[in-house]
mmCIF file of C-alpha atoms and ligand atoms in Angstrom:
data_model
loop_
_atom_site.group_PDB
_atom_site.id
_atom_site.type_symbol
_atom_site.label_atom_id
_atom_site.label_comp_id
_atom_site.label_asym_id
_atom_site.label_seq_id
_atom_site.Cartn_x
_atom_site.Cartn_y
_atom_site.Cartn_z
ATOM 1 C CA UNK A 1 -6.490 -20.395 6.607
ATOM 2 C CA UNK A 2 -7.187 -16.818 7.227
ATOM 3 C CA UNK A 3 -11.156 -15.297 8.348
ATOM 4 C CA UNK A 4 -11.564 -12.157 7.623
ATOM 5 C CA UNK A 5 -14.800 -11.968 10.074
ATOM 6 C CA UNK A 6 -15.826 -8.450 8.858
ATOM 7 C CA UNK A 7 -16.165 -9.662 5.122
ATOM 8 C CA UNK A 8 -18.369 -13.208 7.066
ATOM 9 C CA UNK A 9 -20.675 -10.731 8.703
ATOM 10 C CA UNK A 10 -20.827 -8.380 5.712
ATOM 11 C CA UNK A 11 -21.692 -11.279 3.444
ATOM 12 C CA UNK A 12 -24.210 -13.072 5.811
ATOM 13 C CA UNK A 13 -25.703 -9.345 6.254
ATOM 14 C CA UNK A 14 -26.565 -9.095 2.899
ATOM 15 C CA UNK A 15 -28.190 -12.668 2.280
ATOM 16 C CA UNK A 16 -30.166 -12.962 5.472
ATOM 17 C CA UNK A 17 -33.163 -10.868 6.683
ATOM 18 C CA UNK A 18 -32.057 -8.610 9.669
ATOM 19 C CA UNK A 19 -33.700 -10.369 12.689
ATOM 20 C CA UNK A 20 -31.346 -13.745 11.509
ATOM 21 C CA UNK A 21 -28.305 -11.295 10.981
ATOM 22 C CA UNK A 22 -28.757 -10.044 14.611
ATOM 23 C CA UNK A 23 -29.188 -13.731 15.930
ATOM 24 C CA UNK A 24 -26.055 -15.064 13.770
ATOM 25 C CA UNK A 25 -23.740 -11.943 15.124
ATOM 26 C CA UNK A 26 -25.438 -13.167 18.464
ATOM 27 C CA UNK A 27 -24.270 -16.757 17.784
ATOM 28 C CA UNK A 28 -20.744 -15.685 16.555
ATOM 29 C CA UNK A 29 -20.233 -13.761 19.809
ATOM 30 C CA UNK A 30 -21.552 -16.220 22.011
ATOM 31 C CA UNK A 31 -18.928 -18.908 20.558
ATOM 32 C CA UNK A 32 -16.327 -16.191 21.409
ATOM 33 C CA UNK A 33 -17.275 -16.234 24.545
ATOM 34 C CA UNK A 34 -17.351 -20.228 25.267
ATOM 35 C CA UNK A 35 -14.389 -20.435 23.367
ATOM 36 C CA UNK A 36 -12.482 -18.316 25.903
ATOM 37 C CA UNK A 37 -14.158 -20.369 29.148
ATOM 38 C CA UNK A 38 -13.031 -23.745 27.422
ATOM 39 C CA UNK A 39 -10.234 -22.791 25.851
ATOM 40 C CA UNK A 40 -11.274 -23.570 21.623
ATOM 41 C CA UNK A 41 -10.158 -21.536 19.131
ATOM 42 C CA UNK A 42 -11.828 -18.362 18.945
ATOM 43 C CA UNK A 43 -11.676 -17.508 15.456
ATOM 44 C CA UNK A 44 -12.919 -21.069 14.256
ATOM 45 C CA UNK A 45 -15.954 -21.053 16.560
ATOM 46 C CA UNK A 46 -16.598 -17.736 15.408
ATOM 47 C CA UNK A 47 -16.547 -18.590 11.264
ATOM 48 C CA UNK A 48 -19.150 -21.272 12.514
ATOM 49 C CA UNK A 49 -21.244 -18.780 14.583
ATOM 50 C CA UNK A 50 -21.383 -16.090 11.901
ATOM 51 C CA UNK A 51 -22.203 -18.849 9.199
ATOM 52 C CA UNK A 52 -23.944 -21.482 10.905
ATOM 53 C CA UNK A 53 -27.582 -19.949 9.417
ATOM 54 C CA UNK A 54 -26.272 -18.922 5.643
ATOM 55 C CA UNK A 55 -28.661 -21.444 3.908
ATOM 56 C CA UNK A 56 -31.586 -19.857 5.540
ATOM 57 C CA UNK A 57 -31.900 -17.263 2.879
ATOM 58 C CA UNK A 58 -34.066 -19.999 0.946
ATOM 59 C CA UNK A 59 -37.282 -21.161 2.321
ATOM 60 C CA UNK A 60 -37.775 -25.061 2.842
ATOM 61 C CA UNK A 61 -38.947 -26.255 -0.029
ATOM 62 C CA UNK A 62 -36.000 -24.461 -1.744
ATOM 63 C CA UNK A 63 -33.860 -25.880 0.673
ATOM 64 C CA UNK A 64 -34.774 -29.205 -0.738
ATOM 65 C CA UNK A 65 -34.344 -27.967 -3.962
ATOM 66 C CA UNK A 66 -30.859 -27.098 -3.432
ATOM 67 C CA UNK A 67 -29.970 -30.318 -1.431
ATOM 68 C CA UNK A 68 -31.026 -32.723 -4.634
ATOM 69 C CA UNK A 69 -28.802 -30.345 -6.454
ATOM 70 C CA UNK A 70 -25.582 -30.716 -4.602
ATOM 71 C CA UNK A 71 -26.656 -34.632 -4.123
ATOM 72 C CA UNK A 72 -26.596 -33.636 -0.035
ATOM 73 C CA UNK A 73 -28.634 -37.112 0.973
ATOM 74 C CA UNK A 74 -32.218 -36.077 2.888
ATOM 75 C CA UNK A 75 -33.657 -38.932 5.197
ATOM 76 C CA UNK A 76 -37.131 -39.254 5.562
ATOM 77 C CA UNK A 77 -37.163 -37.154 8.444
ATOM 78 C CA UNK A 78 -35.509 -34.332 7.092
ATOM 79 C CA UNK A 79 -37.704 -33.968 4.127
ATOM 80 C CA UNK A 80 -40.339 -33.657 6.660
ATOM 81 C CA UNK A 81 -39.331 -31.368 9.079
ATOM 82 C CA UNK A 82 -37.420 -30.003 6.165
ATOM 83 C CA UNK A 83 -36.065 -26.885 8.403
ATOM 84 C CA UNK A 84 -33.568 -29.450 9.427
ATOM 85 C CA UNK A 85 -32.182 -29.012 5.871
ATOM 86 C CA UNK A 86 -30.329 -25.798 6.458
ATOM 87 C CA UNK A 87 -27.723 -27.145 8.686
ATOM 88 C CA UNK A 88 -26.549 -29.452 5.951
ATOM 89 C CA UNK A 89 -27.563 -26.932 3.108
ATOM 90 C CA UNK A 90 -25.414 -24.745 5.217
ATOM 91 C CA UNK A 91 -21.768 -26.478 5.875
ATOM 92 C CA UNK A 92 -22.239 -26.778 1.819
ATOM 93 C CA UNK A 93 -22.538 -23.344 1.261
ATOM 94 C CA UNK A 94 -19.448 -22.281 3.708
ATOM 95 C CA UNK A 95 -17.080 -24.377 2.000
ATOM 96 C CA UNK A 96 -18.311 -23.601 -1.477
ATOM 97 C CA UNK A 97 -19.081 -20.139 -1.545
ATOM 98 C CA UNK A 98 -17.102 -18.901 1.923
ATOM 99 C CA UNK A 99 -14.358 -21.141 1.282
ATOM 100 C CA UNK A 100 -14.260 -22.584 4.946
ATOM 101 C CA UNK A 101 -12.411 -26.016 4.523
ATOM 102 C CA UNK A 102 -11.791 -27.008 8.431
ATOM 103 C CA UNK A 103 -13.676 -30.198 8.694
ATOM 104 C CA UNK A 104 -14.486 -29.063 11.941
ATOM 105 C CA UNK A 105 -16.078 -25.609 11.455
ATOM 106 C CA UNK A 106 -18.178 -27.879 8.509
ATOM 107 C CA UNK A 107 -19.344 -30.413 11.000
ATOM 108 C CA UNK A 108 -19.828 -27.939 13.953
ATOM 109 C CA UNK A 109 -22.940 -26.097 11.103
ATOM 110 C CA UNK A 110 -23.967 -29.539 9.739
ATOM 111 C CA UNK A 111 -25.010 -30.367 13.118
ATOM 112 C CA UNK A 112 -26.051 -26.986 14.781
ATOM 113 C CA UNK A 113 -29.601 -28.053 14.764
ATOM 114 C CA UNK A 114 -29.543 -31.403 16.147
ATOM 115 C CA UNK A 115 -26.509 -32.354 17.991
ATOM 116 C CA UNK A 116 -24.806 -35.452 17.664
ATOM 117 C CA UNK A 117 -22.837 -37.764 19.699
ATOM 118 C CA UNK A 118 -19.302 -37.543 20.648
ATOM 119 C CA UNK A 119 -19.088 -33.547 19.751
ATOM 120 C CA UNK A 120 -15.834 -31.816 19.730
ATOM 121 C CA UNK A 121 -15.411 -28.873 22.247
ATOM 122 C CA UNK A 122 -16.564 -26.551 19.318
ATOM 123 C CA UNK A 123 -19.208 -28.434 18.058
ATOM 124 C CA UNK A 124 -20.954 -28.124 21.363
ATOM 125 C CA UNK A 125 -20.234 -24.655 21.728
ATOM 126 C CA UNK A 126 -21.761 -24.080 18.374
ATOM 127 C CA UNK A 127 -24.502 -26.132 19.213
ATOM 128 C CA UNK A 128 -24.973 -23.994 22.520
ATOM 129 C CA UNK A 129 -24.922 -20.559 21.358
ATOM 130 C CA UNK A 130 -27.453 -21.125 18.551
ATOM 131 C CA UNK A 131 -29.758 -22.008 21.521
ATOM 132 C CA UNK A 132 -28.652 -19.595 24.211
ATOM 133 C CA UNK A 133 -27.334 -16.229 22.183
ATOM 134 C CA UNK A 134 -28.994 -12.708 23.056
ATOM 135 C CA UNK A 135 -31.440 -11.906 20.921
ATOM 136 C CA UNK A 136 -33.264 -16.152 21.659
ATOM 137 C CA UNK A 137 -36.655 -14.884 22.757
ATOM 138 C CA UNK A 138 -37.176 -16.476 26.269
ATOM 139 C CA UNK A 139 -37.804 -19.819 26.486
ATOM 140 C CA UNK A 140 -38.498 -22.186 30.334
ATOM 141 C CA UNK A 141 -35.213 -23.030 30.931
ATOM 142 C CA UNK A 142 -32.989 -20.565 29.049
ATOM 143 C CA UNK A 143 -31.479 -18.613 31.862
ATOM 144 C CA UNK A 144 -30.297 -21.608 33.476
ATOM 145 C CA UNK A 145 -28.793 -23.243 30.349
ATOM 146 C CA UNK A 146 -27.176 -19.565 29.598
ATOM 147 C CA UNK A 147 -25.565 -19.885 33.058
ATOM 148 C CA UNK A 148 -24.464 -23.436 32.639
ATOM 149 C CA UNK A 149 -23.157 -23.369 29.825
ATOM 150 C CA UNK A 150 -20.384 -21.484 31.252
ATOM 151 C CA UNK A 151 -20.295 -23.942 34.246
ATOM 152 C CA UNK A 152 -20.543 -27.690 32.829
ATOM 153 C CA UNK A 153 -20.577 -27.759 28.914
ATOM 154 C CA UNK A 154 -21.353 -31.367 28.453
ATOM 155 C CA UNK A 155 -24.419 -30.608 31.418
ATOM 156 C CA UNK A 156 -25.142 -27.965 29.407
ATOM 157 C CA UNK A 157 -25.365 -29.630 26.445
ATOM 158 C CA UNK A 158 -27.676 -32.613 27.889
ATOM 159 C CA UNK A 159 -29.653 -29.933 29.460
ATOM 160 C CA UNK A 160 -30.602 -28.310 25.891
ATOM 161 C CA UNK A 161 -31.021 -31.871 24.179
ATOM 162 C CA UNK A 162 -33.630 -32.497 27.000
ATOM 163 C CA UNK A 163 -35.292 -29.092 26.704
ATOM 164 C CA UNK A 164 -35.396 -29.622 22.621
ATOM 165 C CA UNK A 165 -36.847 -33.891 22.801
ATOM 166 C CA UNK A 166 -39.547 -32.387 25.251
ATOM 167 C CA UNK A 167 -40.450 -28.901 23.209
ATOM 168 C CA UNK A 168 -40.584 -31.005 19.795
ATOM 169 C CA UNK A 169 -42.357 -34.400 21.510
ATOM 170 C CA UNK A 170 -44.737 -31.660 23.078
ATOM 171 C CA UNK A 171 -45.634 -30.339 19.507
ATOM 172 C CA UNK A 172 -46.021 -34.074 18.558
ATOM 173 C CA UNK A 173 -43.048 -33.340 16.029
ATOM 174 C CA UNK A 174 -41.148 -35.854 14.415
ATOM 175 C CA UNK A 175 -37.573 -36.083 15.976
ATOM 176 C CA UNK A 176 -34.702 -36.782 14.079
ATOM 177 C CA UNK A 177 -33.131 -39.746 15.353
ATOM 178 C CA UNK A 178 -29.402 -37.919 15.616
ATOM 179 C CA UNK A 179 -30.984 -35.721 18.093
ATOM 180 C CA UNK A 180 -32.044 -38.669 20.408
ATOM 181 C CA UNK A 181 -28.452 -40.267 19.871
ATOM 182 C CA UNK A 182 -27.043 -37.225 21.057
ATOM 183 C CA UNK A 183 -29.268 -37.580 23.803
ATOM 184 C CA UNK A 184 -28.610 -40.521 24.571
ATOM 185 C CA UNK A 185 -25.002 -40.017 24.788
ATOM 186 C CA UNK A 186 -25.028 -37.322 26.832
ATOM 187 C CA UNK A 187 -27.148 -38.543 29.484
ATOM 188 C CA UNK A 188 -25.018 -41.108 29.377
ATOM 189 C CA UNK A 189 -21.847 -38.858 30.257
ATOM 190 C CA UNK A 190 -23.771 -36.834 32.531
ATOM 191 C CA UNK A 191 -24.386 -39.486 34.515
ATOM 192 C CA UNK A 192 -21.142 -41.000 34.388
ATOM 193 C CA UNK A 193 -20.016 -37.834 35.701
HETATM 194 FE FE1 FE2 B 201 -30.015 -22.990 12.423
HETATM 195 FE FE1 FE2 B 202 -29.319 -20.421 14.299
#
């Protein structure tokens, strides 16, 4: 399939408020970037980057809204934390309305948010440059991850699954349990290594 990725950032301009626009062009050039140090395919990591935040145009009770709608299934935790919804909500909304039909560029925005195990090469990079793009107001730890991540992506990636558990356990949030897979697994590689 063909991207045009000026019609993407024209589109995702329009539907999402201007700071989000900046931090999805931030995320769409920041999966450029890995995709060069590792080798992925630009242009698919970039249709993720550019789209990963689409379904945040509607707020989270909307969000749920929408999900029912399309039958997308909500678990318990996802209804509560219900920003979680968007990922999901989004990979929907690329393939129906942006007519993105790689299974991977789906799955690399249906888990932007919390990571799973076993991630393809652009998965992770997706999953990195929503955390570590430009315009990310500066959080303990970020510099280092930024550097990493062009240094160790799967270190990287444990690194920012450790940073998220202990920001969300710290605001006695309710984790969802993909996101402690994932960690899981990657400690477990990183260890390995
Ligand atoms: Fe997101
Ligand atoms: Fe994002």
């Amino acid at each position: 399939m063909e991207y045009d990725l000026l019609e993407l950032q024209d589109a995702i301009r329009k539907v999402l408020m201007p700071k989000r626009y900046l931090h999805s062009l931030g995320v769409q050039y920041t999966c450029a970037a890995l995709s060069m140090r590792y080798e992925c395919d630009i242009m698919k990591a970039q249709v993720a980057g550019i789209l990963h935040d689409v379904a945040k145009c509607y707020d989270n009770s909307e969000q749920i809204r929408r999900c029912e709608k399309y039958n997308i299934p909500i678990s318990d935790v996802e209804r509560e934390q219900s920003y979680l919804l968007h990922a999901k909500l989004g990979a929907y909304y690329a393939k129906s309305k942006y007519g993105v039909e790689d299974e991977e560029i789906l799955q690399a925005i249906a888990f932007h948010t919390t990571g799973k195990p076993e991630m393809t090469t652009l998965e992770k990079i997706v999953f990195l440059s929503d955390y570590m793009e430009p315009s990310r107001r500066m959080i303990p730890g970020l510099t280092q991850i930024r550097k990493l991540a062009f240094e160790d992506l799967d270190l990287a990636v444990y690194t920012t699954l450790h940073n998220t558990l202990n920001y969300l356990k710290s605001n006695g949030q309710i984790i969802d349990n993909t996101t402690n897979e994932a960690y899981e697994y990657y400690r477990g590689i990183v260890g390995n290594k």
